[in-house]
Each structure stands twice: as structure tokens, then as C-alpha cells.
Coordinates of C-alpha atoms and ligand atoms in Angstrom, one line a residue:
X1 CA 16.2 4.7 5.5
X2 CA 14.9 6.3 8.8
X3 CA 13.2 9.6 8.9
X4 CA 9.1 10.4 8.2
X5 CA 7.2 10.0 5.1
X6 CA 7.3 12.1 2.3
X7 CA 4.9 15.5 2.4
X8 CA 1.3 14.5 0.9
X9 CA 2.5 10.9 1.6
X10 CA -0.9 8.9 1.5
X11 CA -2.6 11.9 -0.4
X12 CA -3.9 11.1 -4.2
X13 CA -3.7 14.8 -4.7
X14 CA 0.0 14.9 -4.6
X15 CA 1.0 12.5 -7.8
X16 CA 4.0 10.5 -7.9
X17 CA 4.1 8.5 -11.1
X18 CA 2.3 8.8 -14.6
X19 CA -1.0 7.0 -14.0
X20 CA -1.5 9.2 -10.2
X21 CA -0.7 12.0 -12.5
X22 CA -3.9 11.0 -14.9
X23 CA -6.1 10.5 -12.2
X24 CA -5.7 13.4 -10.1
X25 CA -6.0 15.5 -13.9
X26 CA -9.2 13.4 -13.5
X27 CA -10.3 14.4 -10.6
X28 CA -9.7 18.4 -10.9
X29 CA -12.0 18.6 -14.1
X30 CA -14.6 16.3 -12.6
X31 CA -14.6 18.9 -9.3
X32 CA -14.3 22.0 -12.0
X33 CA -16.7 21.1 -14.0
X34 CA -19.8 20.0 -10.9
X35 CA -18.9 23.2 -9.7
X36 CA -19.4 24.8 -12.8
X37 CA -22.9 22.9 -13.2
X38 CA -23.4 23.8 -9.4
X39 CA -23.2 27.5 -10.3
X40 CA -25.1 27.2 -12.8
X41 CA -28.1 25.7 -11.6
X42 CA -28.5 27.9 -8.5
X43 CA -27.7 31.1 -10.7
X44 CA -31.0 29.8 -13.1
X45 CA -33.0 29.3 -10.0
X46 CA -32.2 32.7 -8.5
X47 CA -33.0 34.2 -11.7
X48 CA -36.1 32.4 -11.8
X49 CA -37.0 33.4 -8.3
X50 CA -36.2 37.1 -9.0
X51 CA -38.2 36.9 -12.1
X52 CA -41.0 35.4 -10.5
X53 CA -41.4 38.0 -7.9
X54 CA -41.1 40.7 -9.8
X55 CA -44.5 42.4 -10.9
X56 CA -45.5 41.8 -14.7
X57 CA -43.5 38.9 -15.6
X58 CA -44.3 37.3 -18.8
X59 CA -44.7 33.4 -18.2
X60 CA -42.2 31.7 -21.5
X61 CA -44.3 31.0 -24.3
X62 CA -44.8 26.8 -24.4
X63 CA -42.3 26.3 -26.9
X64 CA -39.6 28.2 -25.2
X65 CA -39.8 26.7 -21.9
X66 CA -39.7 23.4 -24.1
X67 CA -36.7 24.3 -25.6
X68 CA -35.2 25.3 -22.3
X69 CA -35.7 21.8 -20.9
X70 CA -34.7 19.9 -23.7
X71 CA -31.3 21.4 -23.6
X72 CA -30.9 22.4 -20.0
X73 CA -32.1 19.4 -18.7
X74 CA -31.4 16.4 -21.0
X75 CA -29.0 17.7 -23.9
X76 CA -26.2 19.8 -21.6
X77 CA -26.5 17.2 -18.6
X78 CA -26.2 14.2 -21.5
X79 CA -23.1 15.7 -23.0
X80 CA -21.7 16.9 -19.5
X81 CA -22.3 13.5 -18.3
X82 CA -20.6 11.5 -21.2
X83 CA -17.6 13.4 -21.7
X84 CA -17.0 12.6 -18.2
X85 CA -17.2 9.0 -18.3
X86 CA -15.1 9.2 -21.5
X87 CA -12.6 11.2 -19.7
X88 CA -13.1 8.6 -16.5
X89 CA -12.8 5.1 -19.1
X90 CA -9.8 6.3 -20.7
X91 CA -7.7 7.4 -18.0
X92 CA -8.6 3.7 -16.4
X93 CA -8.0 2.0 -19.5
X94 CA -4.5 4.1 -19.8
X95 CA -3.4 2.3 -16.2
X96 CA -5.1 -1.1 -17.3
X97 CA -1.7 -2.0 -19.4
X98 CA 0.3 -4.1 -17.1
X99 CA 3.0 -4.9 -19.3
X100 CA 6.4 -3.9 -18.3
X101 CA 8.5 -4.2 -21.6
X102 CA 12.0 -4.7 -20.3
X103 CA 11.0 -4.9 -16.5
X104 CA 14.3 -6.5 -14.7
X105 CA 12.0 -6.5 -11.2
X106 CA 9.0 -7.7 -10.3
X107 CA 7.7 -7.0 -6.4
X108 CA 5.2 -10.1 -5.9
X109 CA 2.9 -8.9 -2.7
X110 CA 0.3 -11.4 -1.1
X111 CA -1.8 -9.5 1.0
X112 CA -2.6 -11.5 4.5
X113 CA -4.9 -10.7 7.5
X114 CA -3.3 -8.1 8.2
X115 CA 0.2 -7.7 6.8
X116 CA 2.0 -7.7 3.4
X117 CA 4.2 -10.7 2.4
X118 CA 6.9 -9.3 0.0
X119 CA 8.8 -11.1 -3.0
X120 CA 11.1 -9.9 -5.4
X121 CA 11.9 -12.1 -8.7
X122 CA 13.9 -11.4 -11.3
X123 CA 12.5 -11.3 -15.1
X124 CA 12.7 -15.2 -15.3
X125 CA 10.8 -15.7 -11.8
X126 CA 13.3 -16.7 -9.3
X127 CA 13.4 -15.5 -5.9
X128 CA 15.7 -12.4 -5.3
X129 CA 14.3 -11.6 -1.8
X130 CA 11.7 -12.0 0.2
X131 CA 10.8 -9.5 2.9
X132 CA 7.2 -7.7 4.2
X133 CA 5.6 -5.0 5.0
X134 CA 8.1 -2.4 3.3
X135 CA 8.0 -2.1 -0.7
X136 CA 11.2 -0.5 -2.4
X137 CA 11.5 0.3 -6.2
X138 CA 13.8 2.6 -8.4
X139 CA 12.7 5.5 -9.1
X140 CA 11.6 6.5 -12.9
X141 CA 11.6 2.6 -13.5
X142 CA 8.6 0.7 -14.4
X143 CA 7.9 -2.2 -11.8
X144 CA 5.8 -5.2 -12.5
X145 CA 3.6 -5.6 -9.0
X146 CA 1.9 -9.1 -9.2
X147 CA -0.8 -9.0 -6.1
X148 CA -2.2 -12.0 -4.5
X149 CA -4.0 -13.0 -1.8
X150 CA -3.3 -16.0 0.9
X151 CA -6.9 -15.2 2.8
X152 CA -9.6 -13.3 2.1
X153 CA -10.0 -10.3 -0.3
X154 CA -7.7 -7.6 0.5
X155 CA -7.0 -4.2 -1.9
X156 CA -3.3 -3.0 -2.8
X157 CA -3.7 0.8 -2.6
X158 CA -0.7 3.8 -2.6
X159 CA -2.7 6.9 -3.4
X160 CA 0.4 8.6 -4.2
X161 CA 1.5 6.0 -7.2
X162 CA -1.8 4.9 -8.7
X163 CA -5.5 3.6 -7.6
X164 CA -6.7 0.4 -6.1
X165 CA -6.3 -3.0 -7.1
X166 CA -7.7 -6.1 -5.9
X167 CA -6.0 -9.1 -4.3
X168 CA -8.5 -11.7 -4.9
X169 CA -7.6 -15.5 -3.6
X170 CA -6.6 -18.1 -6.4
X171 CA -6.4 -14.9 -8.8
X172 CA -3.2 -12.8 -9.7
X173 CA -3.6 -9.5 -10.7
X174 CA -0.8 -7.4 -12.5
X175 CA 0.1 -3.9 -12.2
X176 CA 2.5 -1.8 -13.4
X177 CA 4.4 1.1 -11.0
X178 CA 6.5 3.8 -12.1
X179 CA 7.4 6.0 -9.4
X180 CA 8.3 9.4 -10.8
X181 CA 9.4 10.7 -7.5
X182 CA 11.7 9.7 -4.5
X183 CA 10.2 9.7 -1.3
X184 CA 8.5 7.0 1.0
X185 CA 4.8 7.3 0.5
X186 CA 2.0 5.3 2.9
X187 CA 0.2 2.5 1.5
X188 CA -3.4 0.7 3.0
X189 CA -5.5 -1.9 2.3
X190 CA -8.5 -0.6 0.6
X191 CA -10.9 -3.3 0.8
X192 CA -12.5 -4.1 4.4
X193 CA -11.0 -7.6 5.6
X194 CA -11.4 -8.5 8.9
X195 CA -10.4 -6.8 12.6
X196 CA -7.2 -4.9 11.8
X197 CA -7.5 -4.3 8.8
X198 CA -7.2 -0.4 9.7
X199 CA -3.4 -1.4 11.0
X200 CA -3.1 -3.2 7.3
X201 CA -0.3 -0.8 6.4
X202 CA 2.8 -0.7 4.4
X203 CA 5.7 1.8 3.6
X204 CA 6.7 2.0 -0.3
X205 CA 10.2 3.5 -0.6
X206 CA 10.7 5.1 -4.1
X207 CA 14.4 5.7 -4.1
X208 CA 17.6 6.1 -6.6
X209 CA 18.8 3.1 -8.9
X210 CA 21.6 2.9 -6.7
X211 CA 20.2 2.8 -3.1
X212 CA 17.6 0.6 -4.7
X213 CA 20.6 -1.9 -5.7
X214 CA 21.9 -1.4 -2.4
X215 CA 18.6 -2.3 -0.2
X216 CA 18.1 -5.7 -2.5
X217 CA 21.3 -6.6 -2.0
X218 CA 20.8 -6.3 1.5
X219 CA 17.7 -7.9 1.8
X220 CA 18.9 -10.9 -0.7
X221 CA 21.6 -11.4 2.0
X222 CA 21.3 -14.4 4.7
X223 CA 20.8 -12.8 8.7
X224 CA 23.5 -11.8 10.2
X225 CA 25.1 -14.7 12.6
X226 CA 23.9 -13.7 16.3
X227 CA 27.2 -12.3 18.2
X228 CA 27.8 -14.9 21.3
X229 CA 26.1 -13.9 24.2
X230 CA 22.7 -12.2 24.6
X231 CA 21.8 -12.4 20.9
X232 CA 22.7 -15.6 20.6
X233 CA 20.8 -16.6 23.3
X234 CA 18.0 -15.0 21.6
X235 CA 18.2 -16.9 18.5
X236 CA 17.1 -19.8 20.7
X237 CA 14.6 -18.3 21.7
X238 CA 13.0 -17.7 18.5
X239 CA 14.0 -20.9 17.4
X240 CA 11.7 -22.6 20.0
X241 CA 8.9 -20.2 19.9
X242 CA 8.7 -18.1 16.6
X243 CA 10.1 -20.4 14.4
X244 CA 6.6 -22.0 14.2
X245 CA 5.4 -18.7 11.7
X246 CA 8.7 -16.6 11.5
X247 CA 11.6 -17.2 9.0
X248 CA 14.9 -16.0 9.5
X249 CA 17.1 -17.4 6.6
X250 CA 20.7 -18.3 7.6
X251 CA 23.6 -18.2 5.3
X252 CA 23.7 -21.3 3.0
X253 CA 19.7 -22.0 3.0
X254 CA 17.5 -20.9 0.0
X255 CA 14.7 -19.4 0.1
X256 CA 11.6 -21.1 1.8
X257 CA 8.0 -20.1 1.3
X258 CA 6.5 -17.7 3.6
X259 CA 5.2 -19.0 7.4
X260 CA 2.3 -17.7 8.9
X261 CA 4.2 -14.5 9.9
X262 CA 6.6 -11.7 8.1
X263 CA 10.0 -13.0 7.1
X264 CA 12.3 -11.5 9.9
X265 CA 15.8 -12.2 7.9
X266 CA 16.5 -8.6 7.7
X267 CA 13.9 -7.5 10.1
X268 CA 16.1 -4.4 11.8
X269 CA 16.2 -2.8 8.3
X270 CA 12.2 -2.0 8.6
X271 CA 10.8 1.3 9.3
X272 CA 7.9 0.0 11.0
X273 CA 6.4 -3.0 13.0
X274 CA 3.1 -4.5 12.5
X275 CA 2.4 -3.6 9.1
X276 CA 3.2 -0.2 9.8
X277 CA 1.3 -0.3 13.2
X278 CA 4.4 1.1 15.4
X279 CA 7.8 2.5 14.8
X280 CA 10.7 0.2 14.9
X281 CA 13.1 0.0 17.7
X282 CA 13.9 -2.3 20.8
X283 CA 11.5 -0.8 23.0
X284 CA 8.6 -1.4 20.2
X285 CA 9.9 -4.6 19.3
X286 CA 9.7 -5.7 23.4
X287 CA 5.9 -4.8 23.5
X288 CA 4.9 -6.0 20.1
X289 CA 6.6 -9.7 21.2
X290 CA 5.0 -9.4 24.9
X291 CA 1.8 -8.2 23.9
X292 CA 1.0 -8.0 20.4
X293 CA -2.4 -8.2 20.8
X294 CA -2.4 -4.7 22.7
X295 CA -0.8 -2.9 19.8
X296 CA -3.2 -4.6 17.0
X297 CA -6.2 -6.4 18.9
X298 CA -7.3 -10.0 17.1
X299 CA -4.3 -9.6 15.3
X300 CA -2.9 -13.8 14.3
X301 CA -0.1 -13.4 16.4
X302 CA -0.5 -15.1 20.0
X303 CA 1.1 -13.4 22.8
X304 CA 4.4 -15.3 23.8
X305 CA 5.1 -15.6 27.4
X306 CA 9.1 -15.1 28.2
X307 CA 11.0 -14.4 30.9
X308 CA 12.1 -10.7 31.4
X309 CA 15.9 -11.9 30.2
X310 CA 14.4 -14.5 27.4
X311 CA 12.6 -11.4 25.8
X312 CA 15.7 -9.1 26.0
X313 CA 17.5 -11.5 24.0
X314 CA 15.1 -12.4 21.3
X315 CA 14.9 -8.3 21.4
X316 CA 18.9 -8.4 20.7
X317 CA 18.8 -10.8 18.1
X318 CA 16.3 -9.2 16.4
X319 CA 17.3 -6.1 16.5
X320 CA 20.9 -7.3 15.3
X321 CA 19.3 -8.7 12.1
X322 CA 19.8 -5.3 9.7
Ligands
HEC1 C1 1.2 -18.3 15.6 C2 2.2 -17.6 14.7 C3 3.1 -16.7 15.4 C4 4.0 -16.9 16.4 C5 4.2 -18.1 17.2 C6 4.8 -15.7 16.5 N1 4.4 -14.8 15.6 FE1 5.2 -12.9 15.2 N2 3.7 -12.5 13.9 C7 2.8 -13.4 13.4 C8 1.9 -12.8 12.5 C9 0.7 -13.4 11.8 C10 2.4 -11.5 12.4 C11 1.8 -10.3 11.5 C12 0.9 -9.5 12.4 C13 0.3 -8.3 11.7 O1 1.0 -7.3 11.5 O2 -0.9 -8.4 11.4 C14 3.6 -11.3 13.2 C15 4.3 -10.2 13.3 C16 5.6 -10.2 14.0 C17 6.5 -9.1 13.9 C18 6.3 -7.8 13.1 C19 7.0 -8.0 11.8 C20 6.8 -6.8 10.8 O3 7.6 -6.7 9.9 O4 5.9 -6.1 11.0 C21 7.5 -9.4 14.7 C22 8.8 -8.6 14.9 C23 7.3 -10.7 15.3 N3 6.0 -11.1 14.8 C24 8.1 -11.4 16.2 C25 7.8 -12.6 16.8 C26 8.6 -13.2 17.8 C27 9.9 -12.7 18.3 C28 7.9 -14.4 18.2 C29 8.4 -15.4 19.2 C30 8.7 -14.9 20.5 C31 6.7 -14.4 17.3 N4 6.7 -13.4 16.5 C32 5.8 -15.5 17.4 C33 2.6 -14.7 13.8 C34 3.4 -15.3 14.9
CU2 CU1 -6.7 -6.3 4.0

């Protein structure tokens, strides 16, 4: 699942699912309609302007320019003004329901300064997978997001699915996705939280029933046993200096709760590092692990100091771990 994003990837104004559909609707009569009312006013003022110049203009009669206020300026604003918010409260209230009837996934994401912790149950709440950073679902399915917080206040936001929603600490709040569309679309945190939260990123892969299947079959699978050799070498690496924050599951171990840091079972499989901060590959991997600080500055990951060959190995390990 390499490749870039999806055109208008991070773009409300190109609608992947129901409720983007509604707002952008939204949207394109609220812009019609102030433009409207735009031309409208300056055309009344030019014409008032001409009129005024021009010799032998009759003032309105006291009445008439009574009437003209009373429904040019409180009666057509008024009902302008409240079909718009009627428009505005339904289309919300249309992508309040978070019921899923039938859902047979649900994506539970804990937003965390500054990266995404990932969980996928199934419809009686036990762990299928847990992963970060990168969000898949089946396309033309609904998908019941539950969205916490393990910090401060963060906001789950892909313009190309639906609007914002809060991730409040103590609090879960529900949503439901339906992704009309395949294609990998951009997601951000949408509520200021801290340093980076600019590099709080994520990539939400909207794909086919059966690639879907696939992926959480994949991610629901322990890491792969490091080969003998470098990779192996680098597992003890990590062992004695990211196991502290870092998870790497190992065949015949359940599911733990999340460390500090992104689960890094099936890290190799990601598109991106960082929360979407750089691209994925050894060489990005190498500088990210020497000097994370450089690629996301305050970000809670300390620089570890390895030897050239002690960082080539965790490097190979890593990247082994698809
Ligand atoms: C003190 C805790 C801590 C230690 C120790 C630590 N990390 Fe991290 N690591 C983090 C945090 C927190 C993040 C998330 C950073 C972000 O994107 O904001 C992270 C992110 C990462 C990522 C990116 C994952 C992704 O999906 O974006 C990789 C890879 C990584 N760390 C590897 C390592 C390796 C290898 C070591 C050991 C050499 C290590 N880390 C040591 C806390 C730690
Ligand atoms: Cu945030």
C-alpha cells in the first residue's frame, strides 16, 4: 500500500462518504447564497449612488423608505439568516447518529501528543489489532470510530470523510465513518495541542472488503521472528533501549496495552514515520531513531545514542517487521 495520496486528499471539497457529501452541499449554498446577498447589496448601493447624483431625484416618500428597511434590512436578512442555520443544524444533526447497526469493526483511536494510537475490536470489544498512525476501513461500510484522548485535548479530523470531532480526556466520543470511495486520504489534528501538533498526522486507507481483510489479518499477526544475524542483533537492541515505550508483539503473547510510543509489531507495513512526519524506509527510519528530535522538535521521543552497527541493526529489524 505504497504510492501518494489520493487527488483532493485532505480537501473537504472533494467528498468521500455521505456525511462529507452533506457538508460540502452545505458549504456551496452558504458561498451561493453570501454571494448572492453580496451582489445584491453593492448593486442597491450603486443604484443609490447613481440615483443620488443624478439631477432631480425625488427623495422616497417616509413610508417607502420604511418599507424598504423593514424588508431589506430585517425581514430578507432574518429569513436568509435562518434558513441557513436550519440548513447548517440539520446537516450536523444528520452526522450526530453514531450508531452503526450491524457494524462488525470498530477503529478505537486515542489521540497522544503527537501521534495516533490505533485499536481494532470486534462488535463484542476484544482486541483484533492494535497498530498507529495509519487508519484502514472497507469501503462502502459503516465503521464505528470511538476517539479518546491519553493527554490533552486533541481533534480527529479527515476532511475528506466527515468534520471534526473531539478527543477529550476521561470522555469517549463516537462516530460513525462510511467511506464511499477508495483511496488514502490525509487526516490532522484539528485542535491546537502542544509543539508538534502540526506533525500530528495520520493516513486513512479506504480500500476494498478484501484488501481490508487482508491488511487486519496482517496487522492481527505476531512480528515476524528476526532472521539470525543483523536483525536479530537488532531485536536486542530494541529490547534494551525501546522496549521502555515501544511494543513489538511476538508470536504466542496477547495483546498488551499501548507504551508511551506507536506499537511497532507490523511497523514496515506503514506508509509513514512520525505520524505522518516522513516517508517510510531505512534511510528515514535511521534518522528518525538517531535524531528524532530533528525531524519533529520537542517531540516525547528522546534521542537514542547507538553505535553506527547497533543502529543498522535495530534499522534491519525494523524494517523486517511488515
Ligand atoms: C521515552 C520513550 C521512547 C523511547 C525510549 C523510544 N521511543 Fe520511539 N517513539 C516514542 C514516541 C512518543 C513516539 C511518537 C512520536 C511522534 O510521532 O510524536 C515514537 C515514535 C517512534 C517511531 C515512529 C513510529 C510511527 O509509526 O510513526 C519509531 C519507528 C520509533 N519511535 C522507534 C524507536 C526505536 C528504534 C527506539 C530505540 C532505539 C525508540 N523508538 C525509543 C517514544 C520512545
Ligand atoms: Cu493533537
Amino acid at each position: 500500500m505504497n504510492g501518494p495520496l489520493t487527488h483532493g486528499a485532505h480537501s473537504v471539497l472533494s467528498p468521500a462518504s455521505g456525511q462529507a457529501e452533506a457538508i460540502v452541499v452545505l458549504w456551496w449554498v452558504m458561498l451561493a447564497v453570501s454571494v448572492l446577498v453580496f451582489l445584491a447589496v453593492m448593486a442597491a448601493l450603486a443604484l443609490g449612488a447613481w440615483r443620488a447624483r443624478r439631477p432631480g431625484t425625488q427623495a422616497l416618500s417616509e413610508a417607502a423608505s420604511r418599507r424598504l428597511v423593514l424588508a431589506g434590512g430585517v425581514a430578507v436578512p432574518l429569513a436568509v439568516l435562518i434558513a441557513l442555520v436550519l440548513g447548517s443544524v440539520r446537516t450536523d444533526l444528520a452526522g450526530a447518529d453514531d450508531r452503526v447497526p450491524g457494524a462488525r469493526i470498530v477503529v478505537e483511536v486515542t489521540g497522544w501528543q503527537w501521534w495516533w494510537a490505533v485499536r481494532y475490536l470486534d462488535a463484542d470489544g476484544a482486541t483484533l489489532a492494535i497498530t498507529a498512525n495509519q487508519i484502514h476501513v472497507p469501503v462502502g461500510e459503516p465503521v464505528r470510530v470511538l476517539l479518546r484522548s491519553g493527554d490533552v485535548i486533541h481533534s480527529f479530523w479527515v476532511p475528506n470523510l466527515r468534520g471534526k470531532t473531539d478527543m477529550i480526556p476521561g470522555i469517549v466520543n463516537a462516530a460513525a465513518y462510511e467511506a464511499t470511495r477508495a483511496g488514502v486520504y490525509r487526516g490532522q489534528c484539528a485542535e491546537f495541542c502542544g509543539t508538534q501538533h502540526a506533525r500530528m498526522a495520520f493516513e486513512l486507507v479506504a480500500q476494498p472488503r478484501e484488501d481490508f481483510d487482508r491488511w487486519l489479518a496482517q496487522q492481527r499477526a505476531p512480528a515476524a521472528v528476526p532472521e539470525p544475524g543483523r536483525a536479530a542483533e537488532g531485536r536486542r537492541v530494541f529490547d534494551r533501549d525501546c522496549a521502555n515505550c515501544h511494543r513489538v508483539r511476538e508470536a504466542g503473547e496477547g495483546f498488551w496495552p499501548q507504551g508511551l510510543g506507536p506499537d511497532l509489531t507490523h511497523v514496515a507495513s506503514r506508509r509513514r514515520l512520525g505520524a505522518a512526519t516522513l516517508p517510510n524506509g531505512p534511510a528515514h527510519l535511521a534518522g528518525w531513531i538517531a535524531d528524532p528530535q530533528g525531524a519533529k522538535p520537542g517531540v516525547h521521543m528522546p534521542p537514542v545514542p547507538l553505535e553506527p552497527g547497533e543502529l543498522k541493526a535495530v534499522v534491519a529489524y525494523l524494517m523486517a517487521l511488515e
